[in-house]
XYZ file of C-alpha atoms in Angstrom:
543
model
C 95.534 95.916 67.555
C 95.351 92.592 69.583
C 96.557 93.514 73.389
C 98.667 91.163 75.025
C 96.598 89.044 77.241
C 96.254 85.789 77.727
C 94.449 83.321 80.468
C 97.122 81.688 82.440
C 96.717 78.379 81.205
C 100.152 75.039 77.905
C 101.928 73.834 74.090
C 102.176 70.480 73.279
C 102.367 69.829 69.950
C 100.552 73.386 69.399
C 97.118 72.937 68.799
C 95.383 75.695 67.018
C 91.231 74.885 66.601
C 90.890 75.757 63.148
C 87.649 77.361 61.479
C 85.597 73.963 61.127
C 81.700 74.321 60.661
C 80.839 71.318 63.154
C 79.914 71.495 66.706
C 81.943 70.295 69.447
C 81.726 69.517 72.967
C 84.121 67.325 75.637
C 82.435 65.053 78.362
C 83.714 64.969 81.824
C 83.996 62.398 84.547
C 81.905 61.387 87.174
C 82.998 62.972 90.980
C 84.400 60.984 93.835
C 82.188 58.739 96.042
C 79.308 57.153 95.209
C 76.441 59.656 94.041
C 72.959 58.152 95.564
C 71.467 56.381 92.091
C 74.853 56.665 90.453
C 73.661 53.910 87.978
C 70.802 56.496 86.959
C 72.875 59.256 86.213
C 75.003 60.143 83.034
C 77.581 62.990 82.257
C 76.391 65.642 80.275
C 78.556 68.153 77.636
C 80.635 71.428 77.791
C 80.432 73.264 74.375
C 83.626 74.448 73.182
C 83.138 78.438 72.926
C 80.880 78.334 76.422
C 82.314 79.260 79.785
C 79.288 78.597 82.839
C 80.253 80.287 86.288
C 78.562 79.234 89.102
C 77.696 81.237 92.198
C 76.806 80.530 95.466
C 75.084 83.412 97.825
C 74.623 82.892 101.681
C 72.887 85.563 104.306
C 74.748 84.037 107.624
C 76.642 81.204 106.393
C 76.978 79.055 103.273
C 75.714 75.788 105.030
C 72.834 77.994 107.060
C 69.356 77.366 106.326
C 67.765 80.151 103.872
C 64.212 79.548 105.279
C 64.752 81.421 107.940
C 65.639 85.168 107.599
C 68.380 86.297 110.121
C 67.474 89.263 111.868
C 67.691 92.455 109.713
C 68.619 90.090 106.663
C 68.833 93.104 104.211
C 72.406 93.929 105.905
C 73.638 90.235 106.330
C 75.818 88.417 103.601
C 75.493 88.867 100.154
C 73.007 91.812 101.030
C 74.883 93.708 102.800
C 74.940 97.645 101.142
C 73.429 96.129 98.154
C 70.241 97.303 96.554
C 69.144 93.734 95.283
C 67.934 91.367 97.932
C 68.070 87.516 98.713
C 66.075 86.652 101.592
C 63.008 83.968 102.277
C 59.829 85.693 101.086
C 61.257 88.635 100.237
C 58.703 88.962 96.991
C 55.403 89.374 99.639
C 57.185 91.320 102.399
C 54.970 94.854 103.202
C 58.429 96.326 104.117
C 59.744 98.766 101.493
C 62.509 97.482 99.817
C 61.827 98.676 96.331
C 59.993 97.093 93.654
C 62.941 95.310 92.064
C 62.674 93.174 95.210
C 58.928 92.221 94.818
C 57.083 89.388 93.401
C 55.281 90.490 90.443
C 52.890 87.395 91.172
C 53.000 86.225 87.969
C 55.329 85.060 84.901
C 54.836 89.018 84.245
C 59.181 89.768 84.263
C 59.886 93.401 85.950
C 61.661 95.154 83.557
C 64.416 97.717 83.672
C 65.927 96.682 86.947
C 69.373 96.456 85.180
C 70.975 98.965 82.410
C 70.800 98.239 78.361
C 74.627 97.340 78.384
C 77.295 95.868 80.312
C 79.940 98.196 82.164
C 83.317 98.024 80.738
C 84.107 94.511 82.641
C 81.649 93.141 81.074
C 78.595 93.069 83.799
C 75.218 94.325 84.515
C 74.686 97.559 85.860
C 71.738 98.422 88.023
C 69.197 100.872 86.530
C 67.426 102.017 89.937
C 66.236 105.174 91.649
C 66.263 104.452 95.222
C 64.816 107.154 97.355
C 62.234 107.239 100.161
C 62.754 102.893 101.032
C 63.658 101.451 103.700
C 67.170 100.763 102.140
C 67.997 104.377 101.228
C 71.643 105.009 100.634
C 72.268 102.165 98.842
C 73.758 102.416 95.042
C 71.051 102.229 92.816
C 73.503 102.316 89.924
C 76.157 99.713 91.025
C 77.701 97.255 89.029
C 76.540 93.672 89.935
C 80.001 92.401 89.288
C 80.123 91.823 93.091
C 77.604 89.089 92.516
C 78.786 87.959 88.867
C 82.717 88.254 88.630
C 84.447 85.527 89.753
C 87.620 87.370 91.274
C 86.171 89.885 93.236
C 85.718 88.305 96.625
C 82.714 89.370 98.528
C 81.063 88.390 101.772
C 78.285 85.641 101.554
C 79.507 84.379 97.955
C 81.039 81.308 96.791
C 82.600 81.116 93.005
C 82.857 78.360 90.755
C 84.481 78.758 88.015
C 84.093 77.357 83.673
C 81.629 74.386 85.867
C 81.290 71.495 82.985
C 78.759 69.220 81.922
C 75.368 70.984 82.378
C 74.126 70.704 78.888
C 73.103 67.596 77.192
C 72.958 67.512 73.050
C 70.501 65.953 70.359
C 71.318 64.547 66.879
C 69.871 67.844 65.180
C 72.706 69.969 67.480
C 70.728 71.403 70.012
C 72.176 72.072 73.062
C 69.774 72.275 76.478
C 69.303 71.860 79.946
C 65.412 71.308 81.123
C 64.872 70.848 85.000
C 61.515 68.862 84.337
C 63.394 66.407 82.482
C 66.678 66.078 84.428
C 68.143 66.675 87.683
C 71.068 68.608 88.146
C 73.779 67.957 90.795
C 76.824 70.211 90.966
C 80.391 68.524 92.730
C 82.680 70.818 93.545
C 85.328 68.322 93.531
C 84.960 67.533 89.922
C 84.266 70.888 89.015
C 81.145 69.601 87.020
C 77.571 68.806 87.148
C 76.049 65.319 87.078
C 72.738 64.780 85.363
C 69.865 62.285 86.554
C 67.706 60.472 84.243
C 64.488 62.029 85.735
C 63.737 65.331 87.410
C 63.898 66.005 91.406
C 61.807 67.740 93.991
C 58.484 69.035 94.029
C 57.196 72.301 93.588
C 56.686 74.491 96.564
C 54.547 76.960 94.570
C 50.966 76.975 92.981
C 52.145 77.615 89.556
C 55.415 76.105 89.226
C 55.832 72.611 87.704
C 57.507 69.866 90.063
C 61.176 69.486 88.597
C 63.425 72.128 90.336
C 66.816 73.586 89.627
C 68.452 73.423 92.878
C 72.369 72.724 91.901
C 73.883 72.480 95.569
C 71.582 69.635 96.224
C 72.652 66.119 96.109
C 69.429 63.208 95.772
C 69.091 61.678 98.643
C 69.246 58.053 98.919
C 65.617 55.842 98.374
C 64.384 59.533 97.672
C 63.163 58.273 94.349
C 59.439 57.731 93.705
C 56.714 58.452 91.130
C 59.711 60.057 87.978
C 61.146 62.106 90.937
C 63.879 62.156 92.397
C 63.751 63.864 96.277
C 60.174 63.315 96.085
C 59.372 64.142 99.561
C 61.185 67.387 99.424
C 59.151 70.521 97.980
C 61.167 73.656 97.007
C 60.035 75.680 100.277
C 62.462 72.577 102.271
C 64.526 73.943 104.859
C 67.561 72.262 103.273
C 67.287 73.749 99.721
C 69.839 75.963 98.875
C 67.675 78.777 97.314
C 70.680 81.727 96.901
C 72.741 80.933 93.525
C 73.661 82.587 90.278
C 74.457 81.190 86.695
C 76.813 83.590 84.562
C 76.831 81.888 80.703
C 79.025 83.617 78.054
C 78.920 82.056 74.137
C 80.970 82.836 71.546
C 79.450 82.651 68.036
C 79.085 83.735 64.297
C 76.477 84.348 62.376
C 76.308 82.491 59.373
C 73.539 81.502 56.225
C 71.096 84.379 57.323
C 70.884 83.182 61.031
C 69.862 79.498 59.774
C 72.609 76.097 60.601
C 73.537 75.866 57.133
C 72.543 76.825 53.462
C 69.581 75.186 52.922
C 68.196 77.301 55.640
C 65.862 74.893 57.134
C 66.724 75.110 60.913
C 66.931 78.395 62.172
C 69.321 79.244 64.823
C 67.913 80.105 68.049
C 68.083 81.034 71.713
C 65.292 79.357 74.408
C 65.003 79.948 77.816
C 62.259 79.510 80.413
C 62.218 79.736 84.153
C 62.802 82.153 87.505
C 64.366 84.530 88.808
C 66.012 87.365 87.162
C 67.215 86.635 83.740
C 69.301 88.819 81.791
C 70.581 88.322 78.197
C 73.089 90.827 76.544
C 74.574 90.316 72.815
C 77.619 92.153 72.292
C 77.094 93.760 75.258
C 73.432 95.071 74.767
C 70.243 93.764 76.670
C 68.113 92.345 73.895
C 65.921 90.141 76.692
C 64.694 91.203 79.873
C 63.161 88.836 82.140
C 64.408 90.758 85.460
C 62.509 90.573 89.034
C 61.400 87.806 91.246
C 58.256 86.136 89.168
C 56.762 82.888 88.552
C 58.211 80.568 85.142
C 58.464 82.681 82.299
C 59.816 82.237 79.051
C 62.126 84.239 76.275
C 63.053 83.067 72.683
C 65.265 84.781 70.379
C 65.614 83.909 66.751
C 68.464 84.728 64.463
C 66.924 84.131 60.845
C 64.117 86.891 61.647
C 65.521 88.627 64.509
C 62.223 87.860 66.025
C 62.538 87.909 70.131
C 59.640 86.918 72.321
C 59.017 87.044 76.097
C 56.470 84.889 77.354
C 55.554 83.998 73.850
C 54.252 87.785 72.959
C 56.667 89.284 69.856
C 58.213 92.073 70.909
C 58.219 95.345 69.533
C 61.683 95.807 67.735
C 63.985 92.752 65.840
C 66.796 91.752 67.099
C 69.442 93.430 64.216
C 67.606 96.908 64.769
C 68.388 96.707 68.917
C 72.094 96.033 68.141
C 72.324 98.741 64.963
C 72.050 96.876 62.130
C 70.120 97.829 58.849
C 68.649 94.782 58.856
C 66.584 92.840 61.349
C 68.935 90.471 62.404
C 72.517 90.244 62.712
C 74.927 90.599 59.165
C 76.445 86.822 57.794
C 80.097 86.206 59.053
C 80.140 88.357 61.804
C 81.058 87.156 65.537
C 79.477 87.965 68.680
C 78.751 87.261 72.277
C 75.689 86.256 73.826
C 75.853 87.120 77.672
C 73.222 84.989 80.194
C 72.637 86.084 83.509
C 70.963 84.191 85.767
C 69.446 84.688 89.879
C 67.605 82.859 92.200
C 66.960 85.065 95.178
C 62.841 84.621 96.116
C 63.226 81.153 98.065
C 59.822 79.182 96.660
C 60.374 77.914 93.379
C 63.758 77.041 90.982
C 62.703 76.228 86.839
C 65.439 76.448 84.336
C 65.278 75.404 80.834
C 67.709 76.109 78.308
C 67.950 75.203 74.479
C 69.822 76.403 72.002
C 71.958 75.615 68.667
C 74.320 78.845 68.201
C 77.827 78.344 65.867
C 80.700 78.220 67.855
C 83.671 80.231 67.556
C 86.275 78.001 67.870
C 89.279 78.962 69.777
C 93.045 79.229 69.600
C 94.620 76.691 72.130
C 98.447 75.968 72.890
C 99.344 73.153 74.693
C 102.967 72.068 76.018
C 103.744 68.642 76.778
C 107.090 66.620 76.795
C 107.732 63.085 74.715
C 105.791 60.946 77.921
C 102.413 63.125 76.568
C 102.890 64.900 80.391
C 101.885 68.663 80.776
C 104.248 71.279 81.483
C 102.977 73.730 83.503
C 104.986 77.390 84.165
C 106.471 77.713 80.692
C 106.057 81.521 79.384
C 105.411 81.975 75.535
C 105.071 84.581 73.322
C 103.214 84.954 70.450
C 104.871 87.654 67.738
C 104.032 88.692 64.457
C 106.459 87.859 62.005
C 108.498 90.116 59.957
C 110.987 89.533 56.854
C 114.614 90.718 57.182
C 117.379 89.189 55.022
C 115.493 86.932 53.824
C 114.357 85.311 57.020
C 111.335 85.654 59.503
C 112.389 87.427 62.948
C 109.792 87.883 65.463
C 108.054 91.636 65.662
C 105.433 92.893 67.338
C 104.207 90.617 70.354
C 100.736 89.862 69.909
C 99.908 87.714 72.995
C 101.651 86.385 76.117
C 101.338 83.703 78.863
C 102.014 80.994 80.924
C 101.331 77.445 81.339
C 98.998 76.165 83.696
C 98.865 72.913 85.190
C 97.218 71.074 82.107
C 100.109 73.010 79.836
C 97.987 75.035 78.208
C 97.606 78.654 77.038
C 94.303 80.138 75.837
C 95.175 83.478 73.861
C 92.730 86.430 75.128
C 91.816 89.132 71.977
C 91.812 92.796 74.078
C 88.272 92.411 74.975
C 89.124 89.590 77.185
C 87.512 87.367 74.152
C 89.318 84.674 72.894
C 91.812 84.956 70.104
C 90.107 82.413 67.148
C 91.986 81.836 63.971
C 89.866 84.148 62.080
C 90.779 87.155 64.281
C 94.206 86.709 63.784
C 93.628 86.380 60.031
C 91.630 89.345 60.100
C 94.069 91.481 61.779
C 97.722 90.740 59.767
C 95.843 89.699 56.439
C 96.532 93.384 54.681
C 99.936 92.847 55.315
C 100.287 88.776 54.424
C 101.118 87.074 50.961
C 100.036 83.358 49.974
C 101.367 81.193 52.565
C 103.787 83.496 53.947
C 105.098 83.079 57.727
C 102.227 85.356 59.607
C 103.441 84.480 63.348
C 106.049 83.054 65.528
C 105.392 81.048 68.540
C 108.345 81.497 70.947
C 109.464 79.879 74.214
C 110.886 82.344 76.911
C 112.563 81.870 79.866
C 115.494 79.121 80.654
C 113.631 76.439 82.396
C 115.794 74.874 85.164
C 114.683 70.978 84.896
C 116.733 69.932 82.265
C 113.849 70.492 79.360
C 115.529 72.557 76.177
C 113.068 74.771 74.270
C 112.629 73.598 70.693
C 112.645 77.099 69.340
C 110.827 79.574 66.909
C 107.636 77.848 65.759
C 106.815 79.676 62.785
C 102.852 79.624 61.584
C 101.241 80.619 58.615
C 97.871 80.633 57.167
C 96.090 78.364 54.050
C 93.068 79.711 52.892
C 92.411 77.379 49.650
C 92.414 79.869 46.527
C 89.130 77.854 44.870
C 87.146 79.124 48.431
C 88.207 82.566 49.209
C 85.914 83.081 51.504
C 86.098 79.845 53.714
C 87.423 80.643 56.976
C 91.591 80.270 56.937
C 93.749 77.592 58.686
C 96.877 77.751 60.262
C 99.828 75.617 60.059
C 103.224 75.365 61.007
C 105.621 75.626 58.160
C 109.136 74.724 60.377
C 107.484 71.418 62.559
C 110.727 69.147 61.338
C 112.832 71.542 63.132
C 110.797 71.902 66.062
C 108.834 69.393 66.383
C 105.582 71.343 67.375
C 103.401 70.859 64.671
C 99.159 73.288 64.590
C 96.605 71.207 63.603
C 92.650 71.297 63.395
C 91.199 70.125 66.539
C 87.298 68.181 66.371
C 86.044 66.797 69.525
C 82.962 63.914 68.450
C 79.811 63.639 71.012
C 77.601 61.130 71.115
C 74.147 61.072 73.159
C 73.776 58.627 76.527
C 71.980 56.137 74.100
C 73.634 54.715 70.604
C 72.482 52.291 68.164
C 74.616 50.070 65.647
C 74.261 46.855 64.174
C 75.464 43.832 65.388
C 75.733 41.925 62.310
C 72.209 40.687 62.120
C 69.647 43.383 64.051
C 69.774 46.905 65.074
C 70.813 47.382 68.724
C 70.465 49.954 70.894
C 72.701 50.217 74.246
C 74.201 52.828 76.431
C 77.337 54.258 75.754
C 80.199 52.813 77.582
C 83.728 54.530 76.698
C 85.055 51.495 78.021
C 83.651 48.563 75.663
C 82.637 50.909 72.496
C 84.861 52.672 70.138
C 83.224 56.005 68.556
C 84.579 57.199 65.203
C 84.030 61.129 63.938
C 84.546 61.273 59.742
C 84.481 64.935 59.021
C 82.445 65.715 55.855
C 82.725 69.065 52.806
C 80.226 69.902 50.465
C 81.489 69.275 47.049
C 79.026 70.445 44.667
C 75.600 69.783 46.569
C 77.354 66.339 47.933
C 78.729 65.842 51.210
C 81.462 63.997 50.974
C 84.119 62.493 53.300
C 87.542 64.626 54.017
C 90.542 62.876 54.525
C 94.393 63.005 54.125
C 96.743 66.046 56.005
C 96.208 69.122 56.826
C 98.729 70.602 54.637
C 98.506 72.141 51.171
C 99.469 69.742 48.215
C 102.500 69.922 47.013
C 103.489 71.451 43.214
């Protein structure tokens, strides 16, 4: 049963993302001030069913240098009583302070610092016998949601949370994020990253390409030179701000055999290369271990075969097997959660690189606004299941609850803290639905004091078209005259930093300016082997 939880966040006309097989993503906007190069940078993408957290980690102070260790560093800041270290060359220190907090001096990961699942919030556990070091005492079994959850508070950490714009896209759907290519700057005041055209500062170690992940570190002005930016600043700079963690959760299903679509060409898959510690769960489960301070290394996982490779050697067991399935990767229509875990704590080098093109889940959001298009923040809802008396729908059961935020919107929560997609609420009340019966009611609670009258029940149901049983449902509102509140499909259209069109004559290719081009999105079905353009409403035909 779905447990009533929701993130405090609006209705509007209620907008419920529907099932659509396309991927989506929304740009953001650039941050205040003038960014040295600004007219070199661009704005990358936030995938709808990915939520980044951001972390920053400090020993003394968050604006201290971390090149120079404060006097016994292991009990200062984000340290302190912790088994897993941050400190400036922690990884070739002759001091004792275990294993997990040594260089392995090469891309070679060190395995098994963490458990092979999540606690029950949702974070890794440690995995450590500590005895006989010079940090004795300390849990070797602790949860590291003190580094990775963004509302427990904690001494020498910083949180930023559901950061946008890291990723950039491709015209085949690949989402990534490579440090040699582009430099990443993250503004706290936009809550977002902004991406530079070429990569920034050198590498401070021997095997480590130049090109460094160092998010807390604006360019410099006239820093550019040679395709770098920040060229005269090497990794091992007293100014870099080495201490950080990336927390990346997906949503997705698995679909075709673990390939984009049916003709099972392109295979869906999961790339990642770089340092520190690197953790990836699915549902929970470690399926790629790349733990421990080491140099660039690399892990790939692929959901057609279930093949999953670290540092490019195939590892012993597939990917369906680890999560216990009969088969070797993961069963068709079946939804998951891929889990990324990311530290830099060794001070030298920083490499990220990301890439991959996993199916979104789409989710379930409500926004509130009044007739001006404004958000209304603070108004509670309820979401009910709906049950025939008399004759008419009355709401049951409550399914989900919440409150506005200050963009007016709601995002339903299942009780795993996932969110609440179409298909799960399908899934749940479909034993007890008939065709295009009322399934829920959206209600209003509360009197609001501002003169703003509630329009009343919303009542939902689902269309699942009879010649496609097994496409994934929609849901509409059946009473939206009455209310006016109306739940449609939602599709957000990308477009890369470059476009081409014709300009009557010739083929021209330009950036993209939001303010002097116009970008249309046609949605398209396969109709007998044919793709082929969908238009008209949402909305069953009539008899």
């Amino acid at each position: 049963m779905l447990k009533n939880r929701v993130c405090a966040c609006l209705l509007v006309a209620l907008l419920l993302a529907a099932m659509l097989p396309v991927s989506v993503a929304a740009a953001g906007a650039l941050p205040s001030g003038d960014p040295a190069y600004k007219d070199n940078t661009f704005v990358g993408v936030s995938p709808l069913g990915t939520t980044i957290n951001l972390f920053d980690y400090w020993l003394t102070s968050q604006t201290a240098s971390d090149r120079e260790n404060p006097d016994k560093f292991e009990n200062q800041g984000i340290n302190k009583d912790h088994a897993l270290l941050f400190g400036d060359g922690i990884g070739d220190m002759q001091n004792n302070y275990g294993d997990w907090n040594k260089w392995t001096k090469d891309e070679s990961p060190r395995t098994g610092i963490v458990a092979s699942r999540l606690d029950k919030d949702g974070y890794p556990v440690l995995n450590l016998t500590i005895s006989g070091t010079a940090i004795d005492g300390r849990d070797g079994e602790e949860s590291l949601a003190y580094l990775f959850d963004p509302d427990r508070s904690h001494e020498g950490k910083a949180v930023y949370e559901d950061v946008q714009n890291l990723l950039q896209i491709d015209r085949d759907g690949y989402y990534s994020y490579n440090s040699q290519s582009n430099y990443a700057v993250f503004y706290q005041d936009t809550n977002s990253f902004l991406l530079y055209d070429y990569p920034g500062v050198k590498k401070g170690g021997a095997s480590s390409p130049d090109g460094q992940f160092f998010p807390f570190n604006a360019v410099n002005p006239d820093s550019y030179s040679n395709g770098l930016y920040n060229s005269g600043m090497t990794s091992i700079d007293g100014t870099i701000n080495h201490y950080f963690g990336v927390h990346m959760s997906t949503r997705f299903v698995q679909q075709n055999g673990g390939y984009t679509d049916d003709t099972k060409k392109t295979p869906i898959i999961y790339e990642f290369s770089g340092d520190d510690d690197v953790w990836v769960f699915i549902d929970g489960v470690l399926v790629a271990d790349l733990g421990g301070i080491h140099d660039l290394a690399s892990l790939s996982i692929n959901f057609a075969t279930g093949e999953i490779k670290i540092n490019g050697a195939l590892q012993n067991e597939r990917l369906g097997r680890i999560l216990g399935y009969d088969g070797n990767t993961l069963p068709d229509d079946t939804y998951h959660t891929l889990d990324f875990f990311y530290l830099e704590r060794g001070n030298v080098d920083s490499n990220m690189s990301l890439k991959y093109n996993l199916v979104y889940v789409p989710e379930s959001n409500i926004y509130k606004i009044d007739q001006n298009g404004e958000p209304l923040p603070g108004r509670d809802f309820e979401l009910r299941k709906a049950e025939l008396r008399d004759g008419k729908y009355v709401a049951g059961e409550v399914l989900a609850e919440g409150t506005t935020d200050a963009e007016g919107r709601i995002i339903l929560l299942d009780d795993n803290g996932d969110l609440l997609t179409i298909q799960k609420l399908f899934d749940e009340l479909k034993p007890d639905l008939k065709d295009e019966t009322t399934a829920l009611i959206l209600r209003e609670t509360g009197s609001p004091d501002d003169g703003y009258r509630s329009s009343g029940d919303l009542e939902l149901y689902f269309y699942q078209p009879t010649s496609q049983p097994n496409s994934p449902p929609f849901l509409l509102s059946r009473n939206h005259w009455q209310t006016g509140a109306h739940a449609v499909a939602r599709l957000t259209a990308t477009t890369e930093e470059t476009i081409e069109y014709t300009d009557g004559k010739n083929k021209v290719e330009a950036k993209f300016d939001p303010e002097n081009h116009l970008m249309f999105a046609v949605v398209f079905k396969k109709v007998e082997g044919q793709w082929r353009p969908i238009s008209g409403s949402p909305a069953p035909a009539g008899p």
